[in-house]
Each structure stands twice: as C-alpha cells, then as structure tokens.
Short mmCIF file of C-alpha atoms in Angstrom, two decimals:
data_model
loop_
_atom_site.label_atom_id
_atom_site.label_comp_id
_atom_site.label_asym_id
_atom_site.label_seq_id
_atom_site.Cartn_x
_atom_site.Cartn_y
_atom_site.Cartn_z
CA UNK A 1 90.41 181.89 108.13
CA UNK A 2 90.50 178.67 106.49
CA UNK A 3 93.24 176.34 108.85
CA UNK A 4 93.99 176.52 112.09
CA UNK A 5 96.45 174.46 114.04
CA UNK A 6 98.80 174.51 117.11
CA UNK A 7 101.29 172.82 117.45
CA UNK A 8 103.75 171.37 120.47
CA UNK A 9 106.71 169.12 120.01
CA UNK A 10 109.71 168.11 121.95
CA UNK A 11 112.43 165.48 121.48
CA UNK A 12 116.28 164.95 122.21
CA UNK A 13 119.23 163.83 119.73
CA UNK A 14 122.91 162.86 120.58
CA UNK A 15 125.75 163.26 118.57
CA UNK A 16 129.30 161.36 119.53
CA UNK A 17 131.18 162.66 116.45
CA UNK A 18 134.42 162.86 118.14
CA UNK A 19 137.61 160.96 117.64
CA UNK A 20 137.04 157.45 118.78
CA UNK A 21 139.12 155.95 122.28
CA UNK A 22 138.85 159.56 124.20
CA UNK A 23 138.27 157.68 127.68
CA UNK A 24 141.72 155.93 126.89
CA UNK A 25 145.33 157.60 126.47
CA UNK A 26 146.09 156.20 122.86
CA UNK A 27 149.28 155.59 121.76
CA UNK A 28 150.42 157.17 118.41
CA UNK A 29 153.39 155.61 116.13
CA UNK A 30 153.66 158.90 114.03
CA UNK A 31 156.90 160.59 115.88
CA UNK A 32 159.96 160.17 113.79
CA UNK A 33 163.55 160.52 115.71
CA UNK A 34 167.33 160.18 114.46
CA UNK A 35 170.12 160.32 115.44
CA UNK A 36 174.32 160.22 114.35
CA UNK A 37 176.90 157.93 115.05
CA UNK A 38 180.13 157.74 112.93
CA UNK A 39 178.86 160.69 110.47
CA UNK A 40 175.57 158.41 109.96
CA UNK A 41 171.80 159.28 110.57
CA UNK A 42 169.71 156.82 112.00
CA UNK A 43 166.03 157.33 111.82
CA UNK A 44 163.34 155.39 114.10
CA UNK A 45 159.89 155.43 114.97
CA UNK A 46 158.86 156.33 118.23
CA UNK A 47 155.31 155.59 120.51
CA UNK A 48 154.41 158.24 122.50
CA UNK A 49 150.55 158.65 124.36
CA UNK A 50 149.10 160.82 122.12
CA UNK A 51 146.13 162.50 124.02
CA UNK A 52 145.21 162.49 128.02
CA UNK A 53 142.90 159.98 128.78
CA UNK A 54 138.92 161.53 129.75
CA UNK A 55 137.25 158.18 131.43
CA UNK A 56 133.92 160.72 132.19
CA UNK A 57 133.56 161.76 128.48
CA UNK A 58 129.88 160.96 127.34
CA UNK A 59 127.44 161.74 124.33
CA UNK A 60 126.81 165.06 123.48
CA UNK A 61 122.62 165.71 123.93
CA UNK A 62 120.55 168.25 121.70
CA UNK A 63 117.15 169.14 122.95
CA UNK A 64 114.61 171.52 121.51
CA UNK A 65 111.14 172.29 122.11
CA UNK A 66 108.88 174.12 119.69
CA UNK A 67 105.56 175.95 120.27
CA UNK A 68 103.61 177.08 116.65
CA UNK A 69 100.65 177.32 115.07
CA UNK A 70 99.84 177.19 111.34
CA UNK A 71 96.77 179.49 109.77
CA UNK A 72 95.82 179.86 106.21
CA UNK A 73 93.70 182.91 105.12
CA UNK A 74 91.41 184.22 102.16
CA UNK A 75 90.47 180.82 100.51
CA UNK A 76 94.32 179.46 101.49
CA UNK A 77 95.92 182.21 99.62
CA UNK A 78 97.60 183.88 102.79
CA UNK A 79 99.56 181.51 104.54
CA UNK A 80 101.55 182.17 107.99
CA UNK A 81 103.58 179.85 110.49
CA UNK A 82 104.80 181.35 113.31
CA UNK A 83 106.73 179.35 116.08
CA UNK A 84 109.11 180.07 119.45
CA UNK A 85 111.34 177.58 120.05
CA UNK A 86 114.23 176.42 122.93
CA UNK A 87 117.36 174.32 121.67
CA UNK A 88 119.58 173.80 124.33
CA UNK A 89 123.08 171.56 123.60
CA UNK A 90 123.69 169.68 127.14
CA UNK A 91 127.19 168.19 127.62
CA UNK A 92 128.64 169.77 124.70
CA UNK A 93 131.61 168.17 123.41
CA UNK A 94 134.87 169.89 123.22
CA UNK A 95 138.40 169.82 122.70
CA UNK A 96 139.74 170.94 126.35
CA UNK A 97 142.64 173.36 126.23
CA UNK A 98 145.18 172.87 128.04
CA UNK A 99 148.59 173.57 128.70
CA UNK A 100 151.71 172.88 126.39
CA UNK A 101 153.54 171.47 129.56
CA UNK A 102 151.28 168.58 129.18
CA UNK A 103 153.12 167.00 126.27
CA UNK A 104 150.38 166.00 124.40
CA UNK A 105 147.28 166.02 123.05
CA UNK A 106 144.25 167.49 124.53
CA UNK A 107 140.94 165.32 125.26
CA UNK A 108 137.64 166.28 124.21
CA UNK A 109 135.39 167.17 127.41
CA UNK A 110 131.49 167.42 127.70
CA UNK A 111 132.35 171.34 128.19
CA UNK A 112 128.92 172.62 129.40
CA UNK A 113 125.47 173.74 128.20
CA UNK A 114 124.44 176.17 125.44
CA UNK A 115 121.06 177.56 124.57
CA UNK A 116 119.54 178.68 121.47
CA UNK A 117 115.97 180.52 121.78
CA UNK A 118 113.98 182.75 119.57
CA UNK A 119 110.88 182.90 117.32
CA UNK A 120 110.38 182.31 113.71
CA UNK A 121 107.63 183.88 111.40
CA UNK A 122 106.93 182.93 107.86
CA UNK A 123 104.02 184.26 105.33
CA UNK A 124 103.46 183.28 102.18
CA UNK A 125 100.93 184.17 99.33
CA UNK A 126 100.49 182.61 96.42
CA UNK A 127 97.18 184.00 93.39
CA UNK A 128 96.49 184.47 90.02
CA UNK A 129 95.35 187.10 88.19
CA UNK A 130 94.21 185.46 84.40
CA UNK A 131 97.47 184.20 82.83
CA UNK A 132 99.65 186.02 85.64
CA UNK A 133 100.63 184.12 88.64
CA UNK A 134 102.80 185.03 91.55
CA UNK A 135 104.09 184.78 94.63
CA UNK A 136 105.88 185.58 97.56
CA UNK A 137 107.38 183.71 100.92
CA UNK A 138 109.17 185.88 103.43
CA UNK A 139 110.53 184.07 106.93
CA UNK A 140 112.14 186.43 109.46
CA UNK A 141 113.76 184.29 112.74
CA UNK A 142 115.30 186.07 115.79
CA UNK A 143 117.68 184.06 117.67
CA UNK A 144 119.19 184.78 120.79
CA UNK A 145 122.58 182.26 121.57
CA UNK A 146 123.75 181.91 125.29
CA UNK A 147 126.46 179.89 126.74
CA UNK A 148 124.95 178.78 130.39
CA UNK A 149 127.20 176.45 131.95
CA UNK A 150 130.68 175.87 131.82
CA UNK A 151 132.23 172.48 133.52
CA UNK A 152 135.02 174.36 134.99
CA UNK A 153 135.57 176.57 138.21
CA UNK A 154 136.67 179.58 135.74
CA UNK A 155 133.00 179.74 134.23
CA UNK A 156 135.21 179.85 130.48
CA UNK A 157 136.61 177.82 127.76
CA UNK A 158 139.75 180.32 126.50
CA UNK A 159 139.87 180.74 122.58
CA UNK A 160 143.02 179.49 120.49
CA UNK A 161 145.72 182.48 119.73
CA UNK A 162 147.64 183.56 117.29
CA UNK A 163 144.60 183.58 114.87
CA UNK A 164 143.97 187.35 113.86
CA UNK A 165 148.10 187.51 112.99
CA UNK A 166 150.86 185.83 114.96
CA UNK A 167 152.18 187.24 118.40
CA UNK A 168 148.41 188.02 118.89
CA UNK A 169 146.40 186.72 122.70
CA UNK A 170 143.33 184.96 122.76
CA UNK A 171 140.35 186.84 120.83
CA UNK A 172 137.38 184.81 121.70
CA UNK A 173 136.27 182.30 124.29
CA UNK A 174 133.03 180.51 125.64
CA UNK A 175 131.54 182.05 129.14
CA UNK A 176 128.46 181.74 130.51
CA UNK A 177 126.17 184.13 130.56
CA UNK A 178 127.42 185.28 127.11
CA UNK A 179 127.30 184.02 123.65
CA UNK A 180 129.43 181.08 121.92
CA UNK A 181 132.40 182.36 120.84
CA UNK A 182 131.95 186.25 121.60
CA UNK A 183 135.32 188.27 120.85
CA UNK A 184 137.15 189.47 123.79
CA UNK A 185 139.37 192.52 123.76
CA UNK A 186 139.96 195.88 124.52
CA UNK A 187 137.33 198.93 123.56
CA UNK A 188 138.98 202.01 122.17
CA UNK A 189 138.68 205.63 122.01
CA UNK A 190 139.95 206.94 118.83
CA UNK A 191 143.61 207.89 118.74
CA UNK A 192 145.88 210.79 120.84
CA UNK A 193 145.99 213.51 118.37
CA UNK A 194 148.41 215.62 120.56
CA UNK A 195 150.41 215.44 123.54
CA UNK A 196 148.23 217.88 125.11
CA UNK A 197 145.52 214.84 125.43
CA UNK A 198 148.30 212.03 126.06
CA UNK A 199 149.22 214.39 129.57
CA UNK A 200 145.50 215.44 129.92
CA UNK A 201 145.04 211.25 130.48
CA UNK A 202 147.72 211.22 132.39
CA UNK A 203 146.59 213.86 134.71
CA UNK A 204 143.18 212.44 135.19
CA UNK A 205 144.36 209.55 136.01
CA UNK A 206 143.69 207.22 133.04
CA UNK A 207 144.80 203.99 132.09
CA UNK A 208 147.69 205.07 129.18
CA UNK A 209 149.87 202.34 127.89
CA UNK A 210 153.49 203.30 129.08
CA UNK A 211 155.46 204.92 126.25
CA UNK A 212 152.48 206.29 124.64
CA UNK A 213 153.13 208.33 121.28
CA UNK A 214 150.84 210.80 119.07
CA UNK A 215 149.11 208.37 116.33
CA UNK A 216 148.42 205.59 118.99
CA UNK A 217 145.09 204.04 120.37
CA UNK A 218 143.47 205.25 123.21
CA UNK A 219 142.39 202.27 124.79
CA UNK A 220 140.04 202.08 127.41
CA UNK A 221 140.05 202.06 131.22
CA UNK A 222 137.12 199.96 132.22
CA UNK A 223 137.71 199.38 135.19
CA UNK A 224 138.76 202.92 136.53
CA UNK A 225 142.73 201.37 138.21
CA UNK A 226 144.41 203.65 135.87
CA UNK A 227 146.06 200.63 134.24
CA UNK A 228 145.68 199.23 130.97
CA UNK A 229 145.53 195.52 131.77
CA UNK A 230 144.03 192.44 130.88
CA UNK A 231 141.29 193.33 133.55
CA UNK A 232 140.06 196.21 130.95
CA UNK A 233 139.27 193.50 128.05
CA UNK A 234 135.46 192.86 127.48
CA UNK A 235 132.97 191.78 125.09
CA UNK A 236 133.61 193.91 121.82
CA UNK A 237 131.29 191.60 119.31
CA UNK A 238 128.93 188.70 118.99
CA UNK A 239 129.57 186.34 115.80
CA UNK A 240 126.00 185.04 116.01
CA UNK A 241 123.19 187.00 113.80
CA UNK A 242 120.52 188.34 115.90
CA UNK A 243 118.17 188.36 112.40
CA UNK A 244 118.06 186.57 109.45
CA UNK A 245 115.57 186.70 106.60
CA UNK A 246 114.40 184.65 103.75
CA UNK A 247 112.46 185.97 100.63
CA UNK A 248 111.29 184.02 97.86
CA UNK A 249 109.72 185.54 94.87
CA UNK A 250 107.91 183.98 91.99
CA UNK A 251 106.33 185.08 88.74
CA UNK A 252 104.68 183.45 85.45
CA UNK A 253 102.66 184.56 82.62
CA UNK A 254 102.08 182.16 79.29
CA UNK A 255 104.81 180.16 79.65
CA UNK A 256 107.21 182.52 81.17
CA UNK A 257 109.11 182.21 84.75
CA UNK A 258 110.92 184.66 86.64
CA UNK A 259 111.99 183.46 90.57
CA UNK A 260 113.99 185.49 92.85
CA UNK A 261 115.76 183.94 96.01
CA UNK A 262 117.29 186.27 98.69
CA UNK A 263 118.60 185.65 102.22
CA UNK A 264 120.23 188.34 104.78
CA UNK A 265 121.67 188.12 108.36
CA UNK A 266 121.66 191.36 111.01
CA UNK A 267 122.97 191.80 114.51
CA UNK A 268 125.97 190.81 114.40
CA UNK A 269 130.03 191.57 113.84
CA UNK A 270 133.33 190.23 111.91
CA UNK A 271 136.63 190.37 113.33
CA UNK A 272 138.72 190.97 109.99
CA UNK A 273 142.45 191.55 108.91
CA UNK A 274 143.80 191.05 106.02
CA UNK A 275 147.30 191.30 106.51
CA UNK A 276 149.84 189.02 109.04
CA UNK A 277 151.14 192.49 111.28
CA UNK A 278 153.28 190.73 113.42
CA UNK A 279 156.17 190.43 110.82
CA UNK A 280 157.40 193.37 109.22
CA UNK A 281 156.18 196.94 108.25
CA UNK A 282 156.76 196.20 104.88
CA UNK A 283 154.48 193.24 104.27
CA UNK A 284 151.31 194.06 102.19
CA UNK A 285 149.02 196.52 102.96
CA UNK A 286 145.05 196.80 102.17
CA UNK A 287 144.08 200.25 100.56
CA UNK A 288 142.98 200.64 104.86
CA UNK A 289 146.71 202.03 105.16
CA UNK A 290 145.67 205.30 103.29
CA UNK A 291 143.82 206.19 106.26
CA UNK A 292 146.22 205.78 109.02
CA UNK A 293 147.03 208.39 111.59
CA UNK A 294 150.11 210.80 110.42
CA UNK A 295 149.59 213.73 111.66
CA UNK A 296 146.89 215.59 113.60
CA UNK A 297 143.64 215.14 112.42
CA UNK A 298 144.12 212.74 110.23
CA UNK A 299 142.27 209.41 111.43
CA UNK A 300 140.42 208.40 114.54
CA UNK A 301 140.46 205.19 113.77
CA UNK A 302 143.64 203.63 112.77
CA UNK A 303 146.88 204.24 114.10
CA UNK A 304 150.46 205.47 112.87
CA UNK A 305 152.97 202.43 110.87
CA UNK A 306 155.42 201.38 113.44
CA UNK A 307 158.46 199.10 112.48
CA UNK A 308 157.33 195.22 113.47
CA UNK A 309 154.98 194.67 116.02
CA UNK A 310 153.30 197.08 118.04
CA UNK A 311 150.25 197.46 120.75
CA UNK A 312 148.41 199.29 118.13
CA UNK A 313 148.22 196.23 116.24
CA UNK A 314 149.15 193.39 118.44
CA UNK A 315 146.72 193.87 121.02
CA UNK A 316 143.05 192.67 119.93
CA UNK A 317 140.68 195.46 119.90
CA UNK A 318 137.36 196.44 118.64
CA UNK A 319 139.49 198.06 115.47
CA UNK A 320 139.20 195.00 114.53
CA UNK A 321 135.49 194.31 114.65
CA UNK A 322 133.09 195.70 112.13
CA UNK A 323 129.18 195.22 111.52
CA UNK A 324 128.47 192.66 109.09
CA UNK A 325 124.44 193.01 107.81
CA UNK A 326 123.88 191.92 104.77
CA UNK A 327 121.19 190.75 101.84
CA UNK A 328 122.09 188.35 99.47
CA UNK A 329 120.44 187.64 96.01
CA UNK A 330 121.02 184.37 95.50
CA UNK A 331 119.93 183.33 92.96
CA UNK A 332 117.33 184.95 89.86
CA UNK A 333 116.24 182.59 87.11
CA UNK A 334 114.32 183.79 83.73
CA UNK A 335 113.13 180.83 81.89
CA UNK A 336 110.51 180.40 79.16
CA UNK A 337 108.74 177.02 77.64
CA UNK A 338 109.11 176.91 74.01
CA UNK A 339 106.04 174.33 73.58
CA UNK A 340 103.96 177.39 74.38
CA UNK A 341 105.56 178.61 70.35
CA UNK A 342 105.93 174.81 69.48
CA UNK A 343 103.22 172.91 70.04
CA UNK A 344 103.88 169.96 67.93
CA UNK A 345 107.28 169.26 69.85
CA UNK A 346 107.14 165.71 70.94
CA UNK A 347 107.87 167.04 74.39
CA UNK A 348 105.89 167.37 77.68
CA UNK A 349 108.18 170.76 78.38
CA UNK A 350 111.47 172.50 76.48
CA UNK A 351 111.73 175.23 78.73
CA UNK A 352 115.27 177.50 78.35
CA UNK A 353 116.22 179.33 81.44
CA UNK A 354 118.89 181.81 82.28
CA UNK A 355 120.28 182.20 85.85
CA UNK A 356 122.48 183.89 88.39
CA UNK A 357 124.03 182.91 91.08
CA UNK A 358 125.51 185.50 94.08
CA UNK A 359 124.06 188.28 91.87
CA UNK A 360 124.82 191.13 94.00
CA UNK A 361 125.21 192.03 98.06
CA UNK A 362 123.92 195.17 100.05
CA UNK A 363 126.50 194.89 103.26
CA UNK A 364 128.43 197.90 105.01
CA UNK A 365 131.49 195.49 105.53
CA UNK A 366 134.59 195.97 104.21
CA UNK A 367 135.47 192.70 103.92
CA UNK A 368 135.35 190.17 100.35
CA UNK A 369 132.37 188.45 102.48
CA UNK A 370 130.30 189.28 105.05
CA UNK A 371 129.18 185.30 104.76
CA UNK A 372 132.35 183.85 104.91
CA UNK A 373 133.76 182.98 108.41
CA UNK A 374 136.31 181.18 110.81
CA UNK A 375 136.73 177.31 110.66
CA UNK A 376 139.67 177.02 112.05
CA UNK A 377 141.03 173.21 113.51
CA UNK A 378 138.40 170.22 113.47
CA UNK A 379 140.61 167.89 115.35
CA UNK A 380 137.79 167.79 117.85
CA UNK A 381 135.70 166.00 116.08
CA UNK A 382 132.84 168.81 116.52
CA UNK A 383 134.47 171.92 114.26
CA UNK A 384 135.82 174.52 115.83
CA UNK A 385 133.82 176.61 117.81
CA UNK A 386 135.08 179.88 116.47
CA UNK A 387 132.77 181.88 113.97
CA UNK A 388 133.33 185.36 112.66
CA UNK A 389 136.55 186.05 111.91
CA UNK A 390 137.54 186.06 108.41
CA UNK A 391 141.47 186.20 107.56
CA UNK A 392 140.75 186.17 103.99
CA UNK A 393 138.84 183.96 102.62
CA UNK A 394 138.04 183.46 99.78
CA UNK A 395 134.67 184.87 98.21
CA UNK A 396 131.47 183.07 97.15
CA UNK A 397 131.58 183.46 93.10
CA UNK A 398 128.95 185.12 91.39
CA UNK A 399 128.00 182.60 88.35
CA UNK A 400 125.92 182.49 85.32
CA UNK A 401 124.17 179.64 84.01
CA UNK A 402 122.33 179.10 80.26
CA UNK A 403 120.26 175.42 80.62
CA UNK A 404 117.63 173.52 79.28
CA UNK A 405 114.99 171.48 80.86
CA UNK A 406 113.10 168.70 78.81
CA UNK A 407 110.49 166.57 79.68
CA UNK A 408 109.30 163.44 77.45
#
C-alpha cells in the first residue's frame, strides 16, 4: 500500500429556481376575449390572477454527507476510492396539483423530503509494459432513491394524466416510503384464453372487470374484495437505476492510441407506448400488434384489437412496463501521431484519429432507447419530476468522426 486516506465531508446547497413572485397571486395580461356587436368582432385584453398565491414557499435545501477513503497499491499502479454517501433534498420544490375548479394556475410548494443513499466504488490501473501502455478505470455506484415525507395529509403528490395516450389516469406519483416518481397501476395475469377460465374467476370469487371477453387482461385482485378497483393499483416499476457502471479503457504503443468509454444502468423499468390508443383502431401500429391475442393460445401478453378505447389499453398496467438494463459504448477513438513517421515536421504532435460515437447497445428493451426518458412540463421551475416513460423519443445518433490534432 502506498496512500491511505479517509475521508468525511458534509455541507448543504439551496436552489430557488422557480418562477419568481410565488408568495404573491400575479396577475397575467395574456387572456385574449371578443366579442360581436352589429356583425363586428371586438377583441380585448383581459387580467386575470394567474397562479394562487403560496406566502410559506421557501428555498429548496440539498444536503449530503460522504464517508470514503482513497488507497493506492503496488508502487501507485492500483488505485481504488470507495465512498457511502446520504443526499437528502429537504423542502423540495414543486408545482402543487390541484384542481381545475381553481381557475388558475397552480403554486409551487416545498412538497416534502427525498433521500438518495448508496455507495460508490472505483479502481483504476494504469502500467507499462516497454512501448505498451494501458489502462483501465471501472466505477460501479448503487443507489437507493426514497421519497420520505410528503407535506400533505394524503402522504402523495398525484402524477399528471393523459401522458401514456389520452383518456389514460394518473401513472406515477410521489409517496413516501417509495421512490420519486414510481409507476402506479394495475399488475396482470396474462390474458383469459377461454370462457372456461373467465367463469372459473368468477366462481372463485375474483375481481373480473364486468363484460369480460376471451383476448382480455386478467388483471389482478390485490386486495382479495372481488372487485377490480382503484384499490387493486400498486407499484408496478421504479424509473430510478439501482446500478450504474463506468468503464474506461486505454491503450498505446509507438505512437498509437486506442480508448474505449462505456457506461450502463440496471435495476430499473420504462413505461413505453408508441402509439396514441385512445383514438381509433386504425391509427398506427408497432410490429407489437403481430402478437396480439386472437385466438386461444396465441399471446399471454397482449390483448385482442377492440374498436376505440378499451380497458385493455386504457387502463395503466404493468403491460406497459418493461426492464430497461443496458451498456453503452460511447465512444472508441483510434488515433496515431504521424511525427513518430515524420520527424522533421515542425510540429510538437500531428496525430489523426478516428472515432465513434453511440457505437452499439446491449439492452433487452424494446424501445429506440433505453436512455431516453420523460421530461414532460418545466413550468415549475424544477423539471418535471417524471422519469421513465418514453412516448417516442427520439434516439441518441450513432456518429463518426475523422479529425486531426496539431500542436506547434
């Protein structure tokens, strides 16, 4: 062992990136109105208190402790950090939702607490062996996100809806005790195949949607009332990765580079759909459609077409919600220094590199992305909170790049 050091460190930050005046009900000068008299329109502008007024709104407070040590091995070749740490968000700010009966705008609210905890372990080695040098940097982090408090008697901040396809209920929310953002719906099992096992439910006294058909979900009775209700919706994913990992490769020999950059996430789920379901049964279609149930046998998974909407489709379920791992390769550069075949260049280096970008992805997600998620509104100052859910995005490119790097 050649270094050894521990490390302790704590500290806070605020952030008050939120629309300015929130303690105030603003007035806005945006609302256009007309009217007719003798078969002529008359437009005017119109004031109108734009959001509710929050005179307890206050800064939002990050605040993170860390606990590490740092250790270098075999004449500093080996090198390792390894480090728990604790960041909890205090106060965080939020746009409040609230009812349309209001008639206006919501105010952002110091919503409650959230905590981030987990530990993070890095290595890296770095020799030579003659002309050859290499090496290699790996970091692996597990991360564990938890909402803990909620500033409202309901213990939950209810998601937006109508974001997975129109006509659809709320699909994620913030509660404590789980994480930010977690989707919320029903769990299913598979799809009746006959009416032998739609009457078998029956009988047994299982929640079955009322007018249940062959090719439709099973969804499940959590709660054992024999009703399918809004009382049998649960957790069915967690946006956040549980893993990620970081691996950084490097190679040269007589004037020769190769680097290799990778990242990967693990743990954690996408709600996707690529299609708007609520409109008609003739809208677009992924190649998913080939696998619908239409007759017995055929899928477990997804359901028969109906005309328009349908429960099938309409009601959020873990259908929906697929396992998003993935590895990235970043990025991969080959370069080479032509002074090493040029000496009398009146250069310090005229190195030529090739690189790509997004080379290639290992996922199991059916998806364009696995990396790509859900934005949705920023109104609030703070981004929405919302993560996961990917409506069709579009991709990160893969690129290639040809360059030259010169040095007088």
């Amino acid at each position: 062992m050649d270094l050894l050091n521990f490390r302790v460190s704590w500290g806070q930050n605020c952030n008050s990136s939120i629309d300015n005046f929130q303690y105030l009900s603003t007035v806005a000068f945006d609302y256009l109105s007309y009217y007719s008299f003798n078969s002529k329109t008359e437009y005017s502008t119109g004031g109108y208190p734009d959001i509710l007024a929050n005179t307890d709104i206050t800064w939002e407070t990050f605040e993170q402790i860390n606990v590490g040590l740092d250790a270098r091995f075999l004449s500093g070749r080996l090198g390792l950090v390894a480090e728990w740490f604790k960041k909890t968000t205090k106060d965080w700010l939020v746009q409040a939702p609230i009812l349309a009966s209001f008639g206006t705008g919501a105010p952002c609210i110091n919503g409650g607490d959230i905590e981030n905890k987990g530990v993070e372990i890095g290595l890296n080695w770095n020799d030579h062996v003659g002309d050859f040098t290499y090496g290699a940097n790996v970091n692996f982090a597990y991360t564990k996100n938890e909402v803990t408090r909620i500033a409202n008697s309901e213990g939950i901040i209810h998601g937006e809806s109508n974001v997975l396809s129109q006509g659809t209920t709320e699909m994620y929310r913030a509660e404590v005790g789980y994480p930010l953002g977690y989707f919320w719906g029903y769990k299913t099992d598979g799809i009746f195949q006959n009416q032998a096992q739609i009457d078998e439910y029956i009988a047994a006294g299982k929640g079955v949607l009322e007018g249940a058909q062959l090719g439709d979900l099973i969804f499940r009775d959590l709660n054992g009332d024999g009703v399918i209700d809004e009382n049998d919706k649960t957790m069915i994913g967690n946006p956040h990765p549980k893993y990620t990992l970081g691996l950084n490769l490097n190679f040269g020999y007589k004037g020769w580079d190769l680097s290799l950059t990778g990242y990967g996430a693990f743990g954690h789920q996408i709600a996707k759909s690529y299609r708007s379901f609520a409109d008609s049964q003739f809208q677009n279609y992924t190649t998913e459609v080939f696998d619908r149930w239409h007759g017995e046998g055929t899928s477990n998974k997804w359901p028969r077409l109906t005309a328009g909407s349908h429960t099938n489709y309409q009601y959020i379920s873990d259908i929906w919600i697929e396992n998003a791992d993935y590895f990235r390769l970043q990025n991969i550069t080959l370069g080479y220094d032509l002074k090493r075949v040029l000496p009398q260049l009146p250069l310090g280096q005229a190195r030529i590199y090739v690189t790509a970008q997004n080379l290639f992805t290992i996922t199991g997600y059916s998806g364009m992305d696995p990396e790509v998620g859900y934005g949705g509104d920023t109104s609030d100052g703070d981004g929405n909170w919302a993560s996961g859910i990917d409506v069709g995005f579009y991709p990160s490119p893969r690129t290639y790049l040809i360059g030259v790097n010169l040095k007088f």
